[in-house]
């Protein structure tokens, strides 16, 4: 309709009440590699495909899942460089919180502040929205938590969610498989199976990345050999 | 005369068994003249967190207003009350912001933390925290207070005995200080209730 005339300026609403640039940002996310997260009763797991553009790329140097604080990790779908900017800002905000209160930042607060940054970039001059959606996984006093943050700056708490290329199949799969009393190990298996659903080619410890956080409140990325072990258990 | 001695004050906080007590004098003076005998030095941030501010009264009031502001926003954002340890870190940060033009206040913070464990601390005017397990003191009568508390304090006192001890320590110390006194104001806080008492001492 008249939308295309309004798609050049970020800060202008279209007649249908949308900010078209944000829609386009979501499209960018939707064509990114699949990532997903599952909240278990005693932890959270996040995972993503790690499809590299060529076999010559040193896959050990690529890390898509990043740690924000010792007990909060994040994965993205969409534009990698944009996610790096957000990770940098979030880490700084978490440290500022700690410097003020000498307490680790609660997951909700960090998500809220990250979302606020993303929203800023939808209402400022001369900038564009971030082309990523983030899945933030953390474990604090309120227990395990999983949040998705979109380019518009809206955030939601999920029991399980997926983003990127294969999102609708992945979400359907997760809806079927998810149970409230799932434990962390089951969640990892389910995550692997969900990734496998839409995976082109042979899945291995080198072309997916998995990050987990358990009751020990320490987020860590699994090594390729640990992922291989889980893969074998799934077979 | 030092700016810290302009208004005169006496503050003390003590730890008991699953409880704490915080007490202050009630005099507000302008050097040698007494202006008020019902001045409030101890404020309630939330039911399990109290802060007493000694030193220049004007800075004490301003600092208190800033702290209440910060705590209210924290409560709205995080949907929980601040723990005493967290609050102490906040006060310390706010004071250090003014490192080269400080608030002339020495705060005394007392609260019940996780599992209702009593927490007390004091800090200097630029936010150097001093945590203690037994008692903390501040104000123009602090030297006498140190002596009185050291002599009278016992660990693990119940609420009633703690009230008696802190009251005696306060009253005997302010009697040795011309700038503080005119009665006492004592709060005794347990996990279930807060008791507030006014003491009548030497009214001079």
Tab-separated table of C-alpha atoms in Angstrom, chain A residues 97-106 108-109 112-113 141-142, chain B residues 70 74 76-80 82-83 85-86 89-90 93-94 129:
chain	number	residue	atom	x	y	z
A	97	UNK	CA	25.538	-1.882	37.972
A	98	UNK	CA	28.053	-3.961	39.862
A	99	UNK	CA	30.256	-0.970	40.541
A	100	UNK	CA	27.327	0.899	42.057
A	101	UNK	CA	25.646	-1.850	44.061
A	102	UNK	CA	28.439	-4.425	44.429
A	103	UNK	CA	25.858	-6.986	43.411
A	104	UNK	CA	25.499	-8.977	40.178
A	105	UNK	CA	22.875	-7.459	37.919
A	106	UNK	CA	19.533	-9.325	37.866
A	108	UNK	CA	15.561	-8.723	34.024
A	109	UNK	CA	17.437	-5.494	34.646
A	112	UNK	CA	15.588	-4.125	30.163
A	113	UNK	CA	18.653	-1.935	29.672
A	141	UNK	CA	17.981	-15.242	42.577
A	142	UNK	CA	14.719	-15.572	40.694
B	70	UNK	CA	17.407	6.308	44.446
B	74	UNK	CA	15.249	0.828	42.597
B	76	UNK	CA	10.034	0.302	41.155
B	77	UNK	CA	12.532	-1.145	38.701
B	78	UNK	CA	13.581	-4.266	40.524
B	79	UNK	CA	10.334	-4.936	42.379
B	80	UNK	CA	12.177	-5.666	45.603
B	82	UNK	CA	17.333	-3.058	48.622
B	83	UNK	CA	19.498	-5.260	50.780
B	85	UNK	CA	24.773	-4.313	51.906
B	86	UNK	CA	23.642	-3.048	48.521
B	89	UNK	CA	27.482	0.353	48.483
B	90	UNK	CA	25.078	2.871	46.954
B	93	UNK	CA	29.237	5.539	45.639
B	94	UNK	CA	27.087	8.648	46.016
B	129	UNK	CA	32.988	1.794	54.328
